Amino acid sequence: MTSADTQETGQGLPRHVAIIMDGNGRWAKQRRLPRPLGHREGVKSLRRVVQHGIDRGLEAMTLFAFSSENWRRPALEVKLLMELFSVVLRSEIKRLMDNNARLRFIGDRSAFSSRLCESMRLAEETTGRNTGMTLVIAANYGGRWDIAQAARRAALDVVAGRLAAEDITAETLSPYMSLADLPEPDLFIRTGGEERISNFLLWQMAYTEFYFTECLWPDFDEAALDTAMLSFAGRQRRFGRTGDQVEQRGGA
Ligand code: IPE
Ligand code: IPE
Ligand code: MG
């Protein structure tokens, strides 16, 4: 079975898992703790899940850390999330290096402080030559922003004469999107019980398998990731074809 067939029959491991890490606030509230403690606990889950993804041999994992809409939260919570982001950024580099993992960020960086931008750039540079799993952190990311930035850059190429307007198709626009050099997410997981996409990877998840769990992010662990991946393994991905067609291709 070729890797393309494996991807189409939905068997085996996903190559790329994308996760909305939701439920930190409710986890804290249930314990009558302040929301920031939920976020701090969420960082522990993040470490566990990233390590497990690496150990399971995933090619890529994309985690939604802060959405373009999360600026609407109380200023104090935003400030604490930014602080947590910088602290975790600094502390995780060594662990990622030890695991030969690459770190990358997607999202609009223009809203971040120059100090944070520099830490992000340095982290990408330091881990950039690693050849293991790519960990992507979506920070100030929005799926609509992504499509708009791709359209803007394509338009600039049209103006510069590098691209003809009439040649713009889904295929020619794809390379301008974030994550264009990675396989598209095979499996999307959202913890915390909400069943929505909240402006995450709108373009890239056109054919991704969705998995929702009530489990709050701080409670999500290695076994929970395995359960999600097992659910994925049992699905038939048809990409528009009939089930019979997929079975024939898979068995060929
Ligand atoms: C997700 O947890 C973390 C971020 C959005 C940064 P929430 O903070 O959204 O947790 P709930 O949804 O309020 O429980
Ligand atoms: C999505 O969670 C964003 C992140 C986990 C970073 P939210 O908690 O912000 O999503 P909504 O507002 O409930 O849709
Ligand atoms: Mg939430």
JSON list of N, CA and C in Angstrom, two decimals, residues 162-225:
[
{"chain": "A", "resi": 162, "resn": "ARG", "atom": "N", "xyz": [4.68, 38.18, -11.73]},
{"chain": "A", "resi": 162, "resn": "ARG", "atom": "CA", "xyz": [5.14, 36.80, -11.50]},
{"chain": "A", "resi": 162, "resn": "ARG", "atom": "C", "xyz": [4.01, 35.78, -11.60]},
{"chain": "A", "resi": 163, "resn": "LEU", "atom": "N", "xyz": [2.78, 36.27, -11.60]},
{"chain": "A", "resi": 163, "resn": "LEU", "atom": "CA", "xyz": [1.62, 35.38, -11.62]},
{"chain": "A", "resi": 163, "resn": "LEU", "atom": "C", "xyz": [0.53, 36.06, -12.45]},
{"chain": "A", "resi": 164, "resn": "ALA", "atom": "N", "xyz": [-0.13, 35.27, -13.31]},
{"chain": "A", "resi": 164, "resn": "ALA", "atom": "CA", "xyz": [-1.23, 35.84, -14.10]},
{"chain": "A", "resi": 164, "resn": "ALA", "atom": "C", "xyz": [-2.53, 35.69, -13.32]},
{"chain": "A", "resi": 165, "resn": "ALA", "atom": "N", "xyz": [-3.33, 36.76, -13.28]},
{"chain": "A", "resi": 165, "resn": "ALA", "atom": "CA", "xyz": [-4.57, 36.73, -12.49]},
{"chain": "A", "resi": 165, "resn": "ALA", "atom": "C", "xyz": [-5.45, 35.56, -12.91]},
{"chain": "A", "resi": 166, "resn": "GLU", "atom": "N", "xyz": [-5.48, 35.29, -14.23]},
{"chain": "A", "resi": 166, "resn": "GLU", "atom": "CA", "xyz": [-6.35, 34.20, -14.69]},
{"chain": "A", "resi": 166, "resn": "GLU", "atom": "C", "xyz": [-5.83, 32.81, -14.32]},
{"chain": "A", "resi": 167, "resn": "ASP", "atom": "N", "xyz": [-4.59, 32.76, -13.83]},
{"chain": "A", "resi": 167, "resn": "ASP", "atom": "CA", "xyz": [-4.05, 31.46, -13.40]},
{"chain": "A", "resi": 167, "resn": "ASP", "atom": "C", "xyz": [-4.34, 31.16, -11.93]},
{"chain": "A", "resi": 168, "resn": "ILE", "atom": "N", "xyz": [-5.04, 32.08, -11.24]},
{"chain": "A", "resi": 168, "resn": "ILE", "atom": "CA", "xyz": [-5.33, 31.83, -9.82]},
{"chain": "A", "resi": 168, "resn": "ILE", "atom": "C", "xyz": [-6.41, 30.76, -9.68]},
{"chain": "A", "resi": 169, "resn": "THR", "atom": "N", "xyz": [-5.97, 29.65, -9.07]},
{"chain": "A", "resi": 169, "resn": "THR", "atom": "CA", "xyz": [-6.88, 28.53, -8.80]},
{"chain": "A", "resi": 169, "resn": "THR", "atom": "C", "xyz": [-6.59, 28.06, -7.37]},
{"chain": "A", "resi": 170, "resn": "ALA", "atom": "N", "xyz": [-7.35, 27.10, -6.90]},
{"chain": "A", "resi": 170, "resn": "ALA", "atom": "CA", "xyz": [-7.07, 26.55, -5.56]},
{"chain": "A", "resi": 170, "resn": "ALA", "atom": "C", "xyz": [-5.63, 26.03, -5.51]},
{"chain": "A", "resi": 171, "resn": "GLU", "atom": "N", "xyz": [-5.18, 25.43, -6.61]},
{"chain": "A", "resi": 171, "resn": "GLU", "atom": "CA", "xyz": [-3.83, 24.85, -6.63]},
{"chain": "A", "resi": 171, "resn": "GLU", "atom": "C", "xyz": [-2.75, 25.93, -6.58]},
{"chain": "A", "resi": 172, "resn": "THR", "atom": "N", "xyz": [-2.94, 27.01, -7.34]},
{"chain": "A", "resi": 172, "resn": "THR", "atom": "CA", "xyz": [-1.87, 28.03, -7.37]},
{"chain": "A", "resi": 172, "resn": "THR", "atom": "C", "xyz": [-1.92, 28.92, -6.13]},
{"chain": "A", "resi": 173, "resn": "LEU", "atom": "N", "xyz": [-3.08, 28.98, -5.46]},
{"chain": "A", "resi": 173, "resn": "LEU", "atom": "CA", "xyz": [-3.18, 29.79, -4.24]},
{"chain": "A", "resi": 173, "resn": "LEU", "atom": "C", "xyz": [-2.64, 29.04, -3.02]},
{"chain": "A", "resi": 174, "resn": "SER", "atom": "N", "xyz": [-2.73, 27.72, -3.07]},
{"chain": "A", "resi": 174, "resn": "SER", "atom": "CA", "xyz": [-2.31, 26.89, -1.93]},
{"chain": "A", "resi": 174, "resn": "SER", "atom": "C", "xyz": [-0.91, 27.20, -1.39]},
{"chain": "A", "resi": 175, "resn": "PRO", "atom": "N", "xyz": [0.09, 27.38, -2.28]},
{"chain": "A", "resi": 175, "resn": "PRO", "atom": "CA", "xyz": [1.44, 27.61, -1.74]},
{"chain": "A", "resi": 175, "resn": "PRO", "atom": "C", "xyz": [1.56, 28.90, -0.91]},
{"chain": "A", "resi": 176, "resn": "TYR", "atom": "N", "xyz": [0.60, 29.81, -1.03]},
{"chain": "A", "resi": 176, "resn": "TYR", "atom": "CA", "xyz": [0.66, 31.06, -0.26]},
{"chain": "A", "resi": 176, "resn": "TYR", "atom": "C", "xyz": [0.08, 30.90, 1.15]},
{"chain": "A", "resi": 177, "resn": "MET", "atom": "N", "xyz": [-0.61, 29.78, 1.38]},
{"chain": "A", "resi": 177, "resn": "MET", "atom": "CA", "xyz": [-1.23, 29.56, 2.69]},
{"chain": "A", "resi": 177, "resn": "MET", "atom": "C", "xyz": [-0.20, 29.12, 3.72]},
{"chain": "A", "resi": 178, "resn": "SER", "atom": "N", "xyz": [-0.49, 29.36, 4.99]},
{"chain": "A", "resi": 178, "resn": "SER", "atom": "CA", "xyz": [0.36, 28.81, 6.05]},
{"chain": "A", "resi": 178, "resn": "SER", "atom": "C", "xyz": [0.34, 27.29, 5.95]},
{"chain": "A", "resi": 179, "resn": "LEU", "atom": "N", "xyz": [1.43, 26.67, 6.33]},
{"chain": "A", "resi": 179, "resn": "LEU", "atom": "CA", "xyz": [1.58, 25.21, 6.37]},
{"chain": "A", "resi": 179, "resn": "LEU", "atom": "C", "xyz": [1.65, 24.56, 4.99]},
{"chain": "A", "resi": 180, "resn": "ALA", "atom": "N", "xyz": [1.88, 25.38, 3.95]},
{"chain": "A", "resi": 180, "resn": "ALA", "atom": "CA", "xyz": [1.85, 24.83, 2.58]},
{"chain": "A", "resi": 180, "resn": "ALA", "atom": "C", "xyz": [2.88, 23.72, 2.39]},
{"chain": "A", "resi": 181, "resn": "ASP", "atom": "N", "xyz": [3.96, 23.76, 3.16]},
{"chain": "A", "resi": 181, "resn": "ASP", "atom": "CA", "xyz": [5.01, 22.75, 2.98]},
{"chain": "A", "resi": 181, "resn": "ASP", "atom": "C", "xyz": [4.80, 21.50, 3.83]},
{"chain": "A", "resi": 182, "resn": "LEU", "atom": "N", "xyz": [3.70, 21.44, 4.56]},
{"chain": "A", "resi": 182, "resn": "LEU", "atom": "CA", "xyz": [3.42, 20.25, 5.38]},
{"chain": "A", "resi": 182, "resn": "LEU", "atom": "C", "xyz": [2.22, 19.51, 4.80]},
{"chain": "A", "resi": 183, "resn": "PRO", "atom": "N", "xyz": [2.10, 18.20, 5.10]},
{"chain": "A", "resi": 183, "resn": "PRO", "atom": "CA", "xyz": [0.88, 17.53, 4.67]},
{"chain": "A", "resi": 183, "resn": "PRO", "atom": "C", "xyz": [-0.32, 18.19, 5.34]},
{"chain": "A", "resi": 184, "resn": "GLU", "atom": "N", "xyz": [-1.47, 18.21, 4.69]},
{"chain": "A", "resi": 184, "resn": "GLU", "atom": "CA", "xyz": [-2.65, 18.83, 5.31]},
{"chain": "A", "resi": 184, "resn": "GLU", "atom": "C", "xyz": [-3.03, 18.03, 6.56]},
{"chain": "A", "resi": 185, "resn": "PRO", "atom": "N", "xyz": [-3.62, 18.68, 7.55]},
{"chain": "A", "resi": 185, "resn": "PRO", "atom": "CA", "xyz": [-3.98, 17.92, 8.76]},
{"chain": "A", "resi": 185, "resn": "PRO", "atom": "C", "xyz": [-4.90, 16.75, 8.39]},
{"chain": "A", "resi": 186, "resn": "ASP", "atom": "N", "xyz": [-4.56, 15.56, 8.91]},
{"chain": "A", "resi": 186, "resn": "ASP", "atom": "CA", "xyz": [-5.42, 14.39, 8.68]},
{"chain": "A", "resi": 186, "resn": "ASP", "atom": "C", "xyz": [-6.49, 14.33, 9.76]},
{"chain": "A", "resi": 187, "resn": "LEU", "atom": "N", "xyz": [-6.10, 14.72, 10.95]},
{"chain": "A", "resi": 187, "resn": "LEU", "atom": "CA", "xyz": [-6.99, 14.61, 12.10]},
{"chain": "A", "resi": 187, "resn": "LEU", "atom": "C", "xyz": [-7.03, 15.93, 12.85]},
{"chain": "A", "resi": 188, "resn": "PHE", "atom": "N", "xyz": [-8.25, 16.38, 13.13]},
{"chain": "A", "resi": 188, "resn": "PHE", "atom": "CA", "xyz": [-8.46, 17.60, 13.92]},
{"chain": "A", "resi": 188, "resn": "PHE", "atom": "C", "xyz": [-9.12, 17.18, 15.23]},
{"chain": "A", "resi": 189, "resn": "ILE", "atom": "N", "xyz": [-8.54, 17.62, 16.32]},
{"chain": "A", "resi": 189, "resn": "ILE", "atom": "CA", "xyz": [-9.09, 17.30, 17.64]},
{"chain": "A", "resi": 189, "resn": "ILE", "atom": "C", "xyz": [-9.49, 18.61, 18.32]},
{"chain": "A", "resi": 190, "resn": "ARG", "atom": "N", "xyz": [-10.71, 18.66, 18.89]},
{"chain": "A", "resi": 190, "resn": "ARG", "atom": "CA", "xyz": [-11.04, 19.79, 19.74]},
{"chain": "A", "resi": 190, "resn": "ARG", "atom": "C", "xyz": [-11.47, 19.26, 21.09]},
{"chain": "A", "resi": 191, "resn": "THR", "atom": "N", "xyz": [-10.78, 19.67, 22.13]},
{"chain": "A", "resi": 191, "resn": "THR", "atom": "CA", "xyz": [-11.16, 19.29, 23.49]},
{"chain": "A", "resi": 191, "resn": "THR", "atom": "C", "xyz": [-12.16, 20.33, 24.02]},
{"chain": "A", "resi": 192, "resn": "GLY", "atom": "N", "xyz": [-12.75, 20.03, 25.16]},
{"chain": "A", "resi": 192, "resn": "GLY", "atom": "CA", "xyz": [-13.59, 21.02, 25.85]},
{"chain": "A", "resi": 192, "resn": "GLY", "atom": "C", "xyz": [-15.06, 20.96, 25.47]},
{"chain": "A", "resi": 193, "resn": "GLY", "atom": "N", "xyz": [-15.43, 20.08, 24.55]},
{"chain": "A", "resi": 193, "resn": "GLY", "atom": "CA", "xyz": [-16.85, 19.83, 24.28]},
{"chain": "A", "resi": 193, "resn": "GLY", "atom": "C", "xyz": [-17.52, 20.71, 23.23]},
{"chain": "A", "resi": 194, "resn": "GLU", "atom": "N", "xyz": [-16.91, 21.83, 22.85]},
{"chain": "A", "resi": 194, "resn": "GLU", "atom": "CA", "xyz": [-17.54, 22.65, 21.80]},
{"chain": "A", "resi": 194, "resn": "GLU", "atom": "C", "xyz": [-17.28, 21.98, 20.45]},
{"chain": "A", "resi": 195, "resn": "GLU", "atom": "N", "xyz": [-18.29, 22.03, 19.59]},
{"chain": "A", "resi": 195, "resn": "GLU", "atom": "CA", "xyz": [-18.11, 21.40, 18.28]},
{"chain": "A", "resi": 195, "resn": "GLU", "atom": "C", "xyz": [-18.11, 22.49, 17.22]},
{"chain": "A", "resi": 196, "resn": "ARG", "atom": "N", "xyz": [-17.06, 23.25, 17.19]},
{"chain": "A", "resi": 196, "resn": "ARG", "atom": "CA", "xyz": [-16.91, 24.30, 16.18]},
{"chain": "A", "resi": 196, "resn": "ARG", "atom": "C", "xyz": [-15.43, 24.48, 15.86]},
{"chain": "A", "resi": 197, "resn": "ILE", "atom": "N", "xyz": [-15.20, 25.23, 14.80]},
{"chain": "A", "resi": 197, "resn": "ILE", "atom": "CA", "xyz": [-13.84, 25.35, 14.25]},
{"chain": "A", "resi": 197, "resn": "ILE", "atom": "C", "xyz": [-13.17, 26.65, 14.72]},
{"chain": "A", "resi": 198, "resn": "SER", "atom": "N", "xyz": [-13.99, 27.61, 15.23]},
{"chain": "A", "resi": 198, "resn": "SER", "atom": "CA", "xyz": [-13.47, 28.86, 15.80]},
{"chain": "A", "resi": 198, "resn": "SER", "atom": "C", "xyz": [-12.36, 29.51, 14.96]},
{"chain": "A", "resi": 199, "resn": "ASN", "atom": "N", "xyz": [-12.56, 29.57, 13.65]},
{"chain": "A", "resi": 199, "resn": "ASN", "atom": "CA", "xyz": [-11.63, 30.27, 12.75]},
{"chain": "A", "resi": 199, "resn": "ASN", "atom": "C", "xyz": [-10.21, 29.67, 12.76]},
{"chain": "A", "resi": 200, "resn": "PHE", "atom": "N", "xyz": [-10.13, 28.35, 12.97]},
{"chain": "A", "resi": 200, "resn": "PHE", "atom": "CA", "xyz": [-8.82, 27.68, 12.89]},
{"chain": "A", "resi": 200, "resn": "PHE", "atom": "C", "xyz": [-8.52, 27.45, 11.40]},
{"chain": "A", "resi": 201, "resn": "LEU", "atom": "N", "xyz": [-7.86, 26.40, 11.05]},
{"chain": "A", "resi": 201, "resn": "LEU", "atom": "CA", "xyz": [-7.33, 26.20, 9.69]},
{"chain": "A", "resi": 201, "resn": "LEU", "atom": "C", "xyz": [-8.45, 25.96, 8.67]},
{"chain": "A", "resi": 202, "resn": "LEU", "atom": "N", "xyz": [-9.08, 27.02, 8.21]},
{"chain": "A", "resi": 202, "resn": "LEU", "atom": "CA", "xyz": [-10.26, 26.88, 7.34]},
{"chain": "A", "resi": 202, "resn": "LEU", "atom": "C", "xyz": [-9.90, 26.26, 5.99]},
{"chain": "A", "resi": 203, "resn": "TRP", "atom": "N", "xyz": [-8.84, 26.73, 5.40]},
{"chain": "A", "resi": 203, "resn": "TRP", "atom": "CA", "xyz": [-8.44, 26.26, 4.07]},
{"chain": "A", "resi": 203, "resn": "TRP", "atom": "C", "xyz": [-7.86, 24.85, 4.15]},
{"chain": "A", "resi": 204, "resn": "GLN", "atom": "N", "xyz": [-6.97, 24.67, 5.14]},
{"chain": "A", "resi": 204, "resn": "GLN", "atom": "CA", "xyz": [-6.18, 23.44, 5.21]},
{"chain": "A", "resi": 204, "resn": "GLN", "atom": "C", "xyz": [-7.00, 22.24, 5.67]},
{"chain": "A", "resi": 205, "resn": "MET", "atom": "N", "xyz": [-8.16, 22.47, 6.29]},
{"chain": "A", "resi": 205, "resn": "MET", "atom": "CA", "xyz": [-8.91, 21.34, 6.85]},
{"chain": "A", "resi": 205, "resn": "MET", "atom": "C", "xyz": [-10.10, 20.93, 5.98]},
{"chain": "A", "resi": 206, "resn": "ALA", "atom": "N", "xyz": [-10.00, 21.22, 4.70]},
{"chain": "A", "resi": 206, "resn": "ALA", "atom": "CA", "xyz": [-11.12, 20.87, 3.80]},
{"chain": "A", "resi": 206, "resn": "ALA", "atom": "C", "xyz": [-11.47, 19.39, 3.86]},
{"chain": "A", "resi": 207, "resn": "TYR", "atom": "N", "xyz": [-10.46, 18.53, 4.04]},
{"chain": "A", "resi": 207, "resn": "TYR", "atom": "CA", "xyz": [-10.72, 17.08, 4.07]},
{"chain": "A", "resi": 207, "resn": "TYR", "atom": "C", "xyz": [-10.21, 16.40, 5.34]},
{"chain": "A", "resi": 208, "resn": "THR", "atom": "N", "xyz": [-10.05, 17.17, 6.38]},
{"chain": "A", "resi": 208, "resn": "THR", "atom": "CA", "xyz": [-9.56, 16.63, 7.65]},
{"chain": "A", "resi": 208, "resn": "THR", "atom": "C", "xyz": [-10.68, 15.89, 8.39]},
{"chain": "A", "resi": 209, "resn": "GLU", "atom": "N", "xyz": [-10.32, 14.83, 9.08]},
{"chain": "A", "resi": 209, "resn": "GLU", "atom": "CA", "xyz": [-11.29, 14.12, 9.92]},
{"chain": "A", "resi": 209, "resn": "GLU", "atom": "C", "xyz": [-11.42, 14.84, 11.26]},
{"chain": "A", "resi": 210, "resn": "PHE", "atom": "N", "xyz": [-12.66, 15.09, 11.69]},
{"chain": "A", "resi": 210, "resn": "PHE", "atom": "CA", "xyz": [-12.89, 15.84, 12.93]},
{"chain": "A", "resi": 210, "resn": "PHE", "atom": "C", "xyz": [-13.16, 14.90, 14.10]},
{"chain": "A", "resi": 211, "resn": "TYR", "atom": "N", "xyz": [-12.61, 15.26, 15.24]},
{"chain": "A", "resi": 211, "resn": "TYR", "atom": "CA", "xyz": [-12.82, 14.48, 16.46]},
{"chain": "A", "resi": 211, "resn": "TYR", "atom": "C", "xyz": [-13.05, 15.45, 17.62]},
{"chain": "A", "resi": 212, "resn": "PHE", "atom": "N", "xyz": [-14.21, 15.35, 18.23]},
{"chain": "A", "resi": 212, "resn": "PHE", "atom": "CA", "xyz": [-14.53, 16.23, 19.36]},
{"chain": "A", "resi": 212, "resn": "PHE", "atom": "C", "xyz": [-14.61, 15.41, 20.64]},
{"chain": "A", "resi": 213, "resn": "THR", "atom": "N", "xyz": [-14.08, 15.98, 21.71]},
{"chain": "A", "resi": 213, "resn": "THR", "atom": "CA", "xyz": [-14.18, 15.29, 22.99]},
{"chain": "A", "resi": 213, "resn": "THR", "atom": "C", "xyz": [-14.55, 16.28, 24.09]},
{"chain": "A", "resi": 214, "resn": "GLU", "atom": "N", "xyz": [-15.33, 15.78, 25.06]},
{"chain": "A", "resi": 214, "resn": "GLU", "atom": "CA", "xyz": [-15.74, 16.59, 26.20]},
{"chain": "A", "resi": 214, "resn": "GLU", "atom": "C", "xyz": [-14.55, 16.89, 27.12]},
{"chain": "A", "resi": 215, "resn": "CYS", "atom": "N", "xyz": [-13.54, 16.04, 27.05]},
{"chain": "A", "resi": 215, "resn": "CYS", "atom": "CA", "xyz": [-12.36, 16.16, 27.92]},
{"chain": "A", "resi": 215, "resn": "CYS", "atom": "C", "xyz": [-11.81, 17.59, 27.86]},
{"chain": "A", "resi": 216, "resn": "LEU", "atom": "N", "xyz": [-11.62, 18.19, 29.02]},
{"chain": "A", "resi": 216, "resn": "LEU", "atom": "CA", "xyz": [-11.06, 19.55, 29.06]},
{"chain": "A", "resi": 216, "resn": "LEU", "atom": "C", "xyz": [-9.55, 19.44, 28.81]},
{"chain": "A", "resi": 217, "resn": "TRP", "atom": "N", "xyz": [-8.99, 20.45, 28.16]},
{"chain": "A", "resi": 217, "resn": "TRP", "atom": "CA", "xyz": [-7.59, 20.34, 27.73]},
{"chain": "A", "resi": 217, "resn": "TRP", "atom": "C", "xyz": [-6.62, 19.94, 28.86]},
{"chain": "A", "resi": 218, "resn": "PRO", "atom": "N", "xyz": [-6.74, 20.49, 30.07]},
{"chain": "A", "resi": 218, "resn": "PRO", "atom": "CA", "xyz": [-5.77, 20.09, 31.10]},
{"chain": "A", "resi": 218, "resn": "PRO", "atom": "C", "xyz": [-5.87, 18.60, 31.47]},
{"chain": "A", "resi": 219, "resn": "ASP", "atom": "N", "xyz": [-7.00, 17.96, 31.12]},
{"chain": "A", "resi": 219, "resn": "ASP", "atom": "CA", "xyz": [-7.16, 16.53, 31.42]},
{"chain": "A", "resi": 219, "resn": "ASP", "atom": "C", "xyz": [-6.76, 15.65, 30.23]},
{"chain": "A", "resi": 220, "resn": "PHE", "atom": "N", "xyz": [-6.43, 16.26, 29.11]},
{"chain": "A", "resi": 220, "resn": "PHE", "atom": "CA", "xyz": [-6.11, 15.49, 27.89]},
{"chain": "A", "resi": 220, "resn": "PHE", "atom": "C", "xyz": [-4.70, 14.92, 28.03]},
{"chain": "A", "resi": 221, "resn": "ASP", "atom": "N", "xyz": [-4.58, 13.62, 27.82]},
{"chain": "A", "resi": 221, "resn": "ASP", "atom": "CA", "xyz": [-3.25, 13.00, 28.02]},
{"chain": "A", "resi": 221, "resn": "ASP", "atom": "C", "xyz": [-2.90, 12.05, 26.87]},
{"chain": "A", "resi": 222, "resn": "GLU", "atom": "N", "xyz": [-1.85, 11.28, 27.08]},
{"chain": "A", "resi": 222, "resn": "GLU", "atom": "CA", "xyz": [-1.35, 10.37, 26.04]},
{"chain": "A", "resi": 222, "resn": "GLU", "atom": "C", "xyz": [-2.45, 9.40, 25.59]},
{"chain": "A", "resi": 223, "resn": "ALA", "atom": "N", "xyz": [-3.17, 8.84, 26.58]},
{"chain": "A", "resi": 223, "resn": "ALA", "atom": "CA", "xyz": [-4.21, 7.86, 26.25]},
{"chain": "A", "resi": 223, "resn": "ALA", "atom": "C", "xyz": [-5.33, 8.52, 25.45]},
{"chain": "A", "resi": 224, "resn": "ALA", "atom": "N", "xyz": [-5.64, 9.77, 25.78]},
{"chain": "A", "resi": 224, "resn": "ALA", "atom": "CA", "xyz": [-6.70, 10.48, 25.07]},
{"chain": "A", "resi": 224, "resn": "ALA", "atom": "C", "xyz": [-6.29, 10.74, 23.62]},
{"chain": "A", "resi": 225, "resn": "LEU", "atom": "N", "xyz": [-5.01, 11.04, 23.41]},
{"chain": "A", "resi": 225, "resn": "LEU", "atom": "CA", "xyz": [-4.53, 11.23, 22.03]},
{"chain": "A", "resi": 225, "resn": "LEU", "atom": "C", "xyz": [-4.59, 9.91, 21.27]}
]
